[in-house]
Amino acid sequence: MPIVGVSTSSTCQIGSSESQDSAPGTSHGSMDTGDEQPSGHCMTRIKSLQQCASAITELVNEKMEAGKPLEAFSVQLVILAIWKQALHICHTRAASAMEGSPNQETLRYRRSASKKHGSSDSEECFDGNTQGSKDMLAQIESEFLKEFEHAEELAKAIEPGSTEMPDAMETIFQSALAFGKHGGVEELMGDMESAAALYSKAVRLLLFLLVEAPSLILNPPFSPTNSDRYRLRNYIDILNNRQGYSRSQRMTLLKCDDSQGIFKEKF
């Protein structure tokens, strides 16, 4: 199955039909999503995209281990879109630096970065002429090519006739929920370290859906509703709370173990 021309299947509504309803106390047009937009500082944005790619790569590997190559392939295409976005950012900044005058997109990024980081509008976030910028671009190009080759390998594992592509965004969403539920089980069983790790995996995937995914070039585009965004933010807040609790409980247990060890040594 060729890679070129195969599109990921994205959905505007996440999960069940409940996402169609307005969130409690929130109308479809009134939700403030200012803190849910991608960073305006390009290096921060690239780092965010790299973290998203890393989290989703883990999911692809797990899908392959579970014998679900079609789901793995559909999610792998999302990884390609992530690295393509990172390349676009680098090329845009490099071209702007070479021309000596920022374009409108660059100015918009800088204005946003100034508000978030308290820096001046004249701050350069990516200069294609510096060695660091060239190294960054080379690294991203290398990652894109590596993931493209991986996608081709995954495509070979798909059986002929498997023409219906799974919804990659729904797969990511459901996987995040599954990680969260598994984390809850581990927490109840007293394995706080495992619970915190699973909560963290769930949060990273949900943050990707909330912040980065809507800006990626996908076919069809991923456009969550305000109600979807509310649900994602609510899940993230809950999971972050459980993750914090699990970590604090683990630290308490470690301190108790240390105290008991010291007590035994003395007596």
PDB file of C-alpha atoms in Angstrom:
ATOM      1  CA  MET A   1       0.000   0.000   0.000  1.00  0.00           C
ATOM      2  CA  PRO A   2       1.611   3.310  -1.044  1.00  0.00           C
ATOM      3  CA  ILE A   3       2.152   6.038   1.528  1.00  0.00           C
ATOM      4  CA  VAL A   4       1.507   8.994  -0.748  1.00  0.00           C
ATOM      5  CA  GLY A   5      -2.176   9.741  -1.083  1.00  0.00           C
ATOM      6  CA  VAL A   6      -3.251   7.778   1.991  1.00  0.00           C
ATOM      7  CA  SER A   7      -5.002  10.081   4.417  1.00  0.00           C
ATOM      8  CA  THR A   8      -5.564   9.819   8.121  1.00  0.00           C
ATOM      9  CA  SER A   9      -9.164   9.721   9.202  1.00  0.00           C
ATOM     10  CA  SER A  10      -9.882  12.412  11.757  1.00  0.00           C
ATOM     11  CA  THR A  11     -13.104  13.241  13.483  1.00  0.00           C
ATOM     12  CA  CYS A  12     -14.555  16.519  14.615  1.00  0.00           C
ATOM     13  CA  GLN A  13     -16.307  14.900  17.566  1.00  0.00           C
ATOM     14  CA  ILE A  14     -14.273  12.870  20.014  1.00  0.00           C
ATOM     15  CA  GLY A  15     -15.692   9.779  21.636  1.00  0.00           C
ATOM     16  CA  SER A  16     -19.374   9.209  22.188  1.00  0.00           C
ATOM     17  CA  SER A  17     -22.309  11.366  21.202  1.00  0.00           C
ATOM     18  CA  GLU A  18     -22.052  13.080  24.583  1.00  0.00           C
ATOM     19  CA  SER A  19     -19.394  15.315  23.067  1.00  0.00           C
ATOM     20  CA  GLN A  20     -22.089  16.886  20.914  1.00  0.00           C
ATOM     21  CA  ASP A  21     -23.659  18.513  23.939  1.00  0.00           C
ATOM     22  CA  SER A  22     -22.495  21.783  25.386  1.00  0.00           C
ATOM     23  CA  ALA A  23     -20.213  21.492  28.370  1.00  0.00           C
ATOM     24  CA  PRO A  24     -21.785  22.487  31.688  1.00  0.00           C
ATOM     25  CA  GLY A  25     -21.770  26.241  31.971  1.00  0.00           C
ATOM     26  CA  THR A  26     -20.115  26.613  28.576  1.00  0.00           C
ATOM     27  CA  SER A  27     -21.715  27.586  25.306  1.00  0.00           C
ATOM     28  CA  HIS A  28     -20.255  26.387  22.029  1.00  0.00           C
ATOM     29  CA  GLY A  29     -18.969  29.843  21.229  1.00  0.00           C
ATOM     30  CA  SER A  30     -17.851  31.128  24.614  1.00  0.00           C
ATOM     31  CA  MET A  31     -15.067  28.835  25.757  1.00  0.00           C
ATOM     32  CA  ASP A  32     -11.725  30.562  26.293  1.00  0.00           C
ATOM     33  CA  THR A  33      -9.084  28.424  24.594  1.00  0.00           C
ATOM     34  CA  GLY A  34      -6.225  30.910  24.788  1.00  0.00           C
ATOM     35  CA  ASP A  35      -4.023  28.527  26.783  1.00  0.00           C
ATOM     36  CA  GLU A  36      -4.805  25.644  24.443  1.00  0.00           C
ATOM     37  CA  GLN A  37      -3.108  27.062  21.360  1.00  0.00           C
ATOM     38  CA  PRO A  38       0.353  25.956  20.169  1.00  0.00           C
ATOM     39  CA  SER A  39       3.230  28.026  21.524  1.00  0.00           C
ATOM     40  CA  GLY A  40       4.110  31.144  19.566  1.00  0.00           C
ATOM     41  CA  HIS A  41       7.825  30.670  20.264  1.00  0.00           C
ATOM     42  CA  CYS A  42       9.123  28.406  17.529  1.00  0.00           C
ATOM     43  CA  MET A  43      11.753  26.543  19.565  1.00  0.00           C
ATOM     44  CA  THR A  44       9.183  25.844  22.278  1.00  0.00           C
ATOM     45  CA  ARG A  45       6.767  24.708  19.579  1.00  0.00           C
ATOM     46  CA  ILE A  46       9.313  22.377  18.003  1.00  0.00           C
ATOM     47  CA  LYS A  47      10.084  20.863  21.404  1.00  0.00           C
ATOM     48  CA  SER A  48       6.365  20.318  21.968  1.00  0.00           C
ATOM     49  CA  LEU A  49       6.025  18.599  18.594  1.00  0.00           C
ATOM     50  CA  GLN A  50       9.016  16.379  19.372  1.00  0.00           C
ATOM     51  CA  GLN A  51       7.438  15.326  22.669  1.00  0.00           C
ATOM     52  CA  CYS A  52       4.147  14.569  20.924  1.00  0.00           C
ATOM     53  CA  ALA A  53       5.913  12.464  18.300  1.00  0.00           C
ATOM     54  CA  SER A  54       7.703  10.527  21.038  1.00  0.00           C
ATOM     55  CA  ALA A  55       4.472   9.800  22.922  1.00  0.00           C
ATOM     56  CA  ILE A  56       2.622   8.688  19.795  1.00  0.00           C
ATOM     57  CA  THR A  57       5.556   6.540  18.648  1.00  0.00           C
ATOM     58  CA  GLU A  58       5.136   4.541  21.855  1.00  0.00           C
ATOM     59  CA  LEU A  59       1.488   4.044  20.943  1.00  0.00           C
ATOM     60  CA  VAL A  60       2.380   2.845  17.434  1.00  0.00           C
ATOM     61  CA  ASN A  61       4.758   0.269  18.894  1.00  0.00           C
ATOM     62  CA  GLU A  62       2.109  -0.941  21.325  1.00  0.00           C
ATOM     63  CA  LYS A  63      -0.441  -1.307  18.525  1.00  0.00           C
ATOM     64  CA  MET A  64       2.009  -3.407  16.533  1.00  0.00           C
ATOM     65  CA  GLU A  65       2.738  -5.593  19.555  1.00  0.00           C
ATOM     66  CA  ALA A  66      -1.015  -6.038  20.018  1.00  0.00           C
ATOM     67  CA  GLY A  67      -1.370  -7.263  16.427  1.00  0.00           C
ATOM     68  CA  LYS A  68      -3.178  -4.162  15.136  1.00  0.00           C
ATOM     69  CA  PRO A  69      -1.073  -3.045  12.144  1.00  0.00           C
ATOM     70  CA  LEU A  70      -3.838  -1.002  10.518  1.00  0.00           C
ATOM     71  CA  GLU A  71      -4.326   1.113  13.641  1.00  0.00           C
ATOM     72  CA  ALA A  72      -0.561   1.433  13.985  1.00  0.00           C
ATOM     73  CA  PHE A  73      -0.270   2.621  10.387  1.00  0.00           C
ATOM     74  CA  SER A  74      -3.036   5.220  10.725  1.00  0.00           C
ATOM     75  CA  VAL A  75      -1.407   6.641  13.860  1.00  0.00           C
ATOM     76  CA  GLN A  76       2.013   6.551  12.180  1.00  0.00           C
ATOM     77  CA  LEU A  77       0.657   8.936   9.546  1.00  0.00           C
ATOM     78  CA  VAL A  78      -0.089  11.390  12.344  1.00  0.00           C
ATOM     79  CA  ILE A  79       3.577  11.219  13.370  1.00  0.00           C
ATOM     80  CA  LEU A  80       4.521  12.130   9.801  1.00  0.00           C
ATOM     81  CA  ALA A  81       2.186  15.126  10.004  1.00  0.00           C
ATOM     82  CA  ILE A  82       3.869  16.197  13.254  1.00  0.00           C
ATOM     83  CA  TRP A  83       7.366  16.137  11.756  1.00  0.00           C
ATOM     84  CA  LYS A  84       6.090  17.817   8.598  1.00  0.00           C
ATOM     85  CA  GLN A  85       4.764  20.649  10.763  1.00  0.00           C
ATOM     86  CA  ALA A  86       8.135  20.931  12.516  1.00  0.00           C
ATOM     87  CA  LEU A  87       9.876  21.099   9.129  1.00  0.00           C
ATOM     88  CA  HIS A  88       7.462  23.790   7.986  1.00  0.00           C
ATOM     89  CA  ILE A  89       8.258  25.892  11.056  1.00  0.00           C
ATOM     90  CA  CYS A  90      12.017  25.553  10.510  1.00  0.00           C
ATOM     91  CA  HIS A  91      11.850  26.344   6.802  1.00  0.00           C
ATOM     92  CA  THR A  92       9.599  29.349   7.390  1.00  0.00           C
ATOM     93  CA  ARG A  93      11.913  30.815  10.021  1.00  0.00           C
ATOM     94  CA  ALA A  94      15.044  30.106   7.989  1.00  0.00           C
ATOM     95  CA  ALA A  95      13.575  31.738   4.881  1.00  0.00           C
ATOM     96  CA  SER A  96      12.543  34.766   6.901  1.00  0.00           C
ATOM     97  CA  ALA A  97      16.028  35.102   8.397  1.00  0.00           C
ATOM     98  CA  MET A  98      17.670  34.878   4.962  1.00  0.00           C
ATOM     99  CA  GLU A  99      15.353  37.510   3.506  1.00  0.00           C
ATOM    100  CA  GLY A 100      16.137  39.819   6.378  1.00  0.00           C
ATOM    101  CA  SER A 101      12.520  40.774   6.950  1.00  0.00           C
ATOM    102  CA  PRO A 102       9.967  38.729   8.894  1.00  0.00           C
ATOM    103  CA  ASN A 103       6.803  37.670   7.124  1.00  0.00           C
ATOM    104  CA  GLN A 104       3.341  38.005   8.602  1.00  0.00           C
ATOM    105  CA  GLU A 105       3.379  34.511  10.089  1.00  0.00           C
ATOM    106  CA  THR A 106       6.709  35.171  11.792  1.00  0.00           C
ATOM    107  CA  LEU A 107       5.451  38.461  13.211  1.00  0.00           C
ATOM    108  CA  ARG A 108       2.365  36.724  14.568  1.00  0.00           C
ATOM    109  CA  TYR A 109       4.514  34.080  16.247  1.00  0.00           C
ATOM    110  CA  ARG A 110       6.793  36.700  17.754  1.00  0.00           C
ATOM    111  CA  ARG A 111       3.935  38.809  19.087  1.00  0.00           C
ATOM    112  CA  SER A 112       2.454  35.735  20.719  1.00  0.00           C
ATOM    113  CA  ALA A 113       5.851  34.744  22.114  1.00  0.00           C
ATOM    114  CA  SER A 114       6.348  38.239  23.521  1.00  0.00           C
ATOM    115  CA  LYS A 115       3.106  38.025  25.471  1.00  0.00           C
ATOM    116  CA  LYS A 116       3.873  34.550  26.838  1.00  0.00           C
ATOM    117  CA  HIS A 117       7.570  34.969  27.622  1.00  0.00           C
ATOM    118  CA  GLY A 118       7.861  38.703  28.263  1.00  0.00           C
ATOM    119  CA  SER A 119      10.405  39.102  25.469  1.00  0.00           C
ATOM    120  CA  SER A 120      10.683  41.795  22.828  1.00  0.00           C
ATOM    121  CA  ASP A 121       9.156  41.461  19.358  1.00  0.00           C
ATOM    122  CA  SER A 122      12.625  41.647  17.827  1.00  0.00           C
ATOM    123  CA  GLU A 123      13.748  38.394  19.482  1.00  0.00           C
ATOM    124  CA  GLU A 124      14.951  35.838  16.943  1.00  0.00           C
ATOM    125  CA  CYS A 125      13.615  32.360  17.606  1.00  0.00           C
ATOM    126  CA  PHE A 126      15.173  30.589  14.633  1.00  0.00           C
ATOM    127  CA  ASP A 127      17.991  31.829  12.433  1.00  0.00           C
ATOM    128  CA  GLY A 128      18.720  29.534   9.521  1.00  0.00           C
ATOM    129  CA  ASN A 129      22.297  30.819   9.355  1.00  0.00           C
ATOM    130  CA  THR A 130      23.396  29.670  12.819  1.00  0.00           C
ATOM    131  CA  GLN A 131      24.956  26.262  13.340  1.00  0.00           C
ATOM    132  CA  GLY A 132      22.419  25.419  16.028  1.00  0.00           C
ATOM    133  CA  SER A 133      19.530  26.117  13.666  1.00  0.00           C
ATOM    134  CA  LYS A 134      21.141  24.079  10.895  1.00  0.00           C
ATOM    135  CA  ASP A 135      21.657  21.181  13.285  1.00  0.00           C
ATOM    136  CA  MET A 136      18.027  21.399  14.401  1.00  0.00           C
ATOM    137  CA  LEU A 137      16.784  21.378  10.811  1.00  0.00           C
ATOM    138  CA  ALA A 138      19.016  18.422   9.935  1.00  0.00           C
ATOM    139  CA  GLN A 139      17.748  16.503  12.960  1.00  0.00           C
ATOM    140  CA  ILE A 140      14.103  17.116  12.079  1.00  0.00           C
ATOM    141  CA  GLU A 141      14.667  16.154   8.436  1.00  0.00           C
ATOM    142  CA  SER A 142      16.339  12.951   9.612  1.00  0.00           C
ATOM    143  CA  GLU A 143      13.427  12.142  11.937  1.00  0.00           C
ATOM    144  CA  PHE A 144      10.900  12.766   9.164  1.00  0.00           C
ATOM    145  CA  LEU A 145      12.711  10.434   6.761  1.00  0.00           C
ATOM    146  CA  LYS A 146      13.063   7.777   9.456  1.00  0.00           C
ATOM    147  CA  GLU A 147       9.354   7.908  10.270  1.00  0.00           C
ATOM    148  CA  PHE A 148       8.478   7.869   6.562  1.00  0.00           C
ATOM    149  CA  GLU A 149      10.464   4.661   6.142  1.00  0.00           C
ATOM    150  CA  HIS A 150       8.757   3.239   9.224  1.00  0.00           C
ATOM    151  CA  ALA A 151       5.374   4.050   7.695  1.00  0.00           C
ATOM    152  CA  GLU A 152       6.339   2.186   4.542  1.00  0.00           C
ATOM    153  CA  GLU A 153       7.318  -0.844   6.615  1.00  0.00           C
ATOM    154  CA  LEU A 154       4.015  -0.723   8.489  1.00  0.00           C
ATOM    155  CA  ALA A 155       2.128  -0.494   5.205  1.00  0.00           C
ATOM    156  CA  LYS A 156       3.692  -3.782   4.092  1.00  0.00           C
ATOM    157  CA  ALA A 157       2.207  -5.505   7.152  1.00  0.00           C
ATOM    158  CA  ILE A 158      -1.343  -4.527   6.189  1.00  0.00           C
ATOM    159  CA  GLU A 159      -3.311  -7.319   4.571  1.00  0.00           C
ATOM    160  CA  PRO A 160      -4.663  -6.693   1.052  1.00  0.00           C
ATOM    161  CA  GLY A 161      -8.271  -5.588   1.110  1.00  0.00           C
ATOM    162  CA  SER A 162      -7.927  -3.615   4.355  1.00  0.00           C
ATOM    163  CA  THR A 163      -9.148  -0.414   2.758  1.00  0.00           C
ATOM    164  CA  GLU A 164     -11.027   1.197   5.658  1.00  0.00           C
ATOM    165  CA  MET A 165      -8.547   3.309   7.586  1.00  0.00           C
ATOM    166  CA  PRO A 166      -9.189   3.518  11.342  1.00  0.00           C
ATOM    167  CA  ASP A 167      -9.760   6.973  12.779  1.00  0.00           C
ATOM    168  CA  ALA A 168      -6.301   7.857  14.095  1.00  0.00           C
ATOM    169  CA  MET A 169      -7.516  10.601  16.425  1.00  0.00           C
ATOM    170  CA  GLU A 170     -10.185   8.373  17.921  1.00  0.00           C
ATOM    171  CA  THR A 171      -7.552   5.663  18.362  1.00  0.00           C
ATOM    172  CA  ILE A 172      -5.299   8.100  20.218  1.00  0.00           C
ATOM    173  CA  PHE A 173      -8.203   9.322  22.352  1.00  0.00           C
ATOM    174  CA  GLN A 174      -9.397   5.840  23.293  1.00  0.00           C
ATOM    175  CA  SER A 175      -5.819   4.764  24.039  1.00  0.00           C
ATOM    176  CA  ALA A 176      -5.416   7.729  26.386  1.00  0.00           C
ATOM    177  CA  LEU A 177      -8.606   6.756  28.214  1.00  0.00           C
ATOM    178  CA  ALA A 178      -7.389   3.159  28.452  1.00  0.00           C
ATOM    179  CA  PHE A 179      -4.074   4.308  29.948  1.00  0.00           C
ATOM    180  CA  GLY A 180      -5.979   6.426  32.463  1.00  0.00           C
ATOM    181  CA  LYS A 181      -8.231   3.531  33.480  1.00  0.00           C
ATOM    182  CA  HIS A 182      -5.248   1.199  33.778  1.00  0.00           C
ATOM    183  CA  GLY A 183      -3.550   3.809  35.935  1.00  0.00           C
ATOM    184  CA  GLY A 184      -6.594   3.851  38.204  1.00  0.00           C
ATOM    185  CA  VAL A 185      -6.392   0.081  38.619  1.00  0.00           C
ATOM    186  CA  GLU A 186      -2.684   0.276  39.443  1.00  0.00           C
ATOM    187  CA  GLU A 187      -3.385   3.009  41.981  1.00  0.00           C
ATOM    188  CA  LEU A 188      -6.054   0.893  43.685  1.00  0.00           C
ATOM    189  CA  MET A 189      -3.612  -2.021  43.766  1.00  0.00           C
ATOM    190  CA  GLY A 190      -1.053   0.191  45.486  1.00  0.00           C
ATOM    191  CA  ASP A 191       1.456   0.403  42.623  1.00  0.00           C
ATOM    192  CA  MET A 192       1.816   4.189  42.677  1.00  0.00           C
ATOM    193  CA  GLU A 193       4.860   4.283  40.403  1.00  0.00           C
ATOM    194  CA  SER A 194       3.083   2.394  37.632  1.00  0.00           C
ATOM    195  CA  ALA A 195      -0.074   4.462  38.138  1.00  0.00           C
ATOM    196  CA  ALA A 196       1.806   7.750  37.799  1.00  0.00           C
ATOM    197  CA  ALA A 197       3.536   6.536  34.617  1.00  0.00           C
ATOM    198  CA  LEU A 198       0.231   5.495  33.035  1.00  0.00           C
ATOM    199  CA  TYR A 199      -1.454   8.759  34.005  1.00  0.00           C
ATOM    200  CA  SER A 200       1.467  10.615  32.420  1.00  0.00           C
ATOM    201  CA  LYS A 201       1.100   8.678  29.143  1.00  0.00           C
ATOM    202  CA  ALA A 202      -2.612   9.459  29.063  1.00  0.00           C
ATOM    203  CA  VAL A 203      -2.062  13.165  29.702  1.00  0.00           C
ATOM    204  CA  ARG A 204       0.553  13.472  26.954  1.00  0.00           C
ATOM    205  CA  LEU A 205      -1.812  11.987  24.372  1.00  0.00           C
ATOM    206  CA  LEU A 206      -4.746  14.134  25.479  1.00  0.00           C
ATOM    207  CA  LEU A 207      -2.604  17.279  25.445  1.00  0.00           C
ATOM    208  CA  PHE A 208      -1.596  16.438  21.889  1.00  0.00           C
ATOM    209  CA  LEU A 209      -5.259  16.239  20.870  1.00  0.00           C
ATOM    210  CA  LEU A 210      -6.061  19.479  22.676  1.00  0.00           C
ATOM    211  CA  VAL A 211      -3.101  21.648  21.661  1.00  0.00           C
ATOM    212  CA  GLU A 212      -1.156  20.394  18.645  1.00  0.00           C
ATOM    213  CA  ALA A 213      -3.458  18.122  16.644  1.00  0.00           C
ATOM    214  CA  PRO A 214      -5.913  20.827  15.448  1.00  0.00           C
ATOM    215  CA  SER A 215      -3.056  22.746  13.780  1.00  0.00           C
ATOM    216  CA  LEU A 216      -1.638  19.788  11.848  1.00  0.00           C
ATOM    217  CA  ILE A 217      -2.208  19.308   8.130  1.00  0.00           C
ATOM    218  CA  LEU A 218      -4.468  16.253   8.110  1.00  0.00           C
ATOM    219  CA  ASN A 219      -7.027  14.951   5.659  1.00  0.00           C
ATOM    220  CA  PRO A 220      -9.698  15.524   6.815  1.00  0.00           C
ATOM    221  CA  PRO A 221      -8.643  18.231   9.299  1.00  0.00           C
ATOM    222  CA  PHE A 222      -9.009  17.514  12.999  1.00  0.00           C
ATOM    223  CA  SER A 223     -11.406  20.150  14.333  1.00  0.00           C
ATOM    224  CA  PRO A 224     -12.645  19.424  17.863  1.00  0.00           C
ATOM    225  CA  THR A 225     -15.686  21.349  19.025  1.00  0.00           C
ATOM    226  CA  ASN A 226     -15.672  23.531  22.133  1.00  0.00           C
ATOM    227  CA  SER A 227     -17.475  20.705  23.905  1.00  0.00           C
ATOM    228  CA  ASP A 228     -14.721  18.289  22.851  1.00  0.00           C
ATOM    229  CA  ARG A 229     -12.096  20.710  24.144  1.00  0.00           C
ATOM    230  CA  TYR A 230     -13.920  20.993  27.446  1.00  0.00           C
ATOM    231  CA  ARG A 231     -13.966  17.213  27.825  1.00  0.00           C
ATOM    232  CA  LEU A 232     -10.275  16.930  26.959  1.00  0.00           C
ATOM    233  CA  ARG A 233      -9.321  19.639  29.441  1.00  0.00           C
ATOM    234  CA  ASN A 234     -11.492  18.024  32.115  1.00  0.00           C
ATOM    235  CA  TYR A 235      -9.857  14.618  31.566  1.00  0.00           C
ATOM    236  CA  ILE A 236      -6.393  16.201  31.649  1.00  0.00           C
ATOM    237  CA  ASP A 237      -7.122  17.990  34.929  1.00  0.00           C
ATOM    238  CA  ILE A 238      -8.459  14.808  36.537  1.00  0.00           C
ATOM    239  CA  LEU A 239      -5.508  12.719  35.367  1.00  0.00           C
ATOM    240  CA  ASN A 240      -3.003  15.356  36.475  1.00  0.00           C
ATOM    241  CA  ASN A 241      -4.595  15.343  39.929  1.00  0.00           C
ATOM    242  CA  ARG A 242      -4.396  11.549  40.140  1.00  0.00           C
ATOM    243  CA  GLN A 243      -0.822  11.610  38.871  1.00  0.00           C
ATOM    244  CA  GLY A 244       0.157  14.142  41.525  1.00  0.00           C
ATOM    245  CA  TYR A 245      -1.551  12.081  44.216  1.00  0.00           C
ATOM    246  CA  SER A 246       0.170   8.874  43.069  1.00  0.00           C
ATOM    247  CA  ARG A 247       3.569  10.540  43.105  1.00  0.00           C
ATOM    248  CA  SER A 248       3.026  12.045  46.550  1.00  0.00           C
ATOM    249  CA  GLN A 249       1.892   8.669  47.893  1.00  0.00           C
ATOM    250  CA  ARG A 250       4.935   7.000  46.378  1.00  0.00           C
ATOM    251  CA  MET A 251       7.234   9.566  47.998  1.00  0.00           C
ATOM    252  CA  THR A 252       5.496   8.989  51.331  1.00  0.00           C
ATOM    253  CA  LEU A 253       6.001   5.236  51.020  1.00  0.00           C
ATOM    254  CA  LEU A 254       9.668   5.705  50.134  1.00  0.00           C
ATOM    255  CA  LYS A 255      10.181   7.950  53.156  1.00  0.00           C
ATOM    256  CA  CYS A 256       8.481   5.381  55.383  1.00  0.00           C
ATOM    257  CA  ASP A 257      10.740   2.643  54.007  1.00  0.00           C
ATOM    258  CA  ASP A 258      13.818   4.792  54.629  1.00  0.00           C
ATOM    259  CA  SER A 259      12.676   5.570  58.171  1.00  0.00           C
ATOM    260  CA  GLN A 260      12.057   1.903  58.917  1.00  0.00           C
ATOM    261  CA  GLY A 261      15.486   1.032  57.553  1.00  0.00           C
ATOM    262  CA  ILE A 262      17.176   3.574  59.808  1.00  0.00           C
ATOM    263  CA  PHE A 263      15.126   2.334  62.787  1.00  0.00           C
ATOM    264  CA  LYS A 264      16.233  -1.272  62.181  1.00  0.00           C
ATOM    265  CA  GLU A 265      19.883  -0.230  61.920  1.00  0.00           C
ATOM    266  CA  LYS A 266      19.722   1.528  65.292  1.00  0.00           C
ATOM    267  CA  PHE A 267      17.988  -1.297  67.091  1.00  0.00           C
TER     268      PHE A 267
END
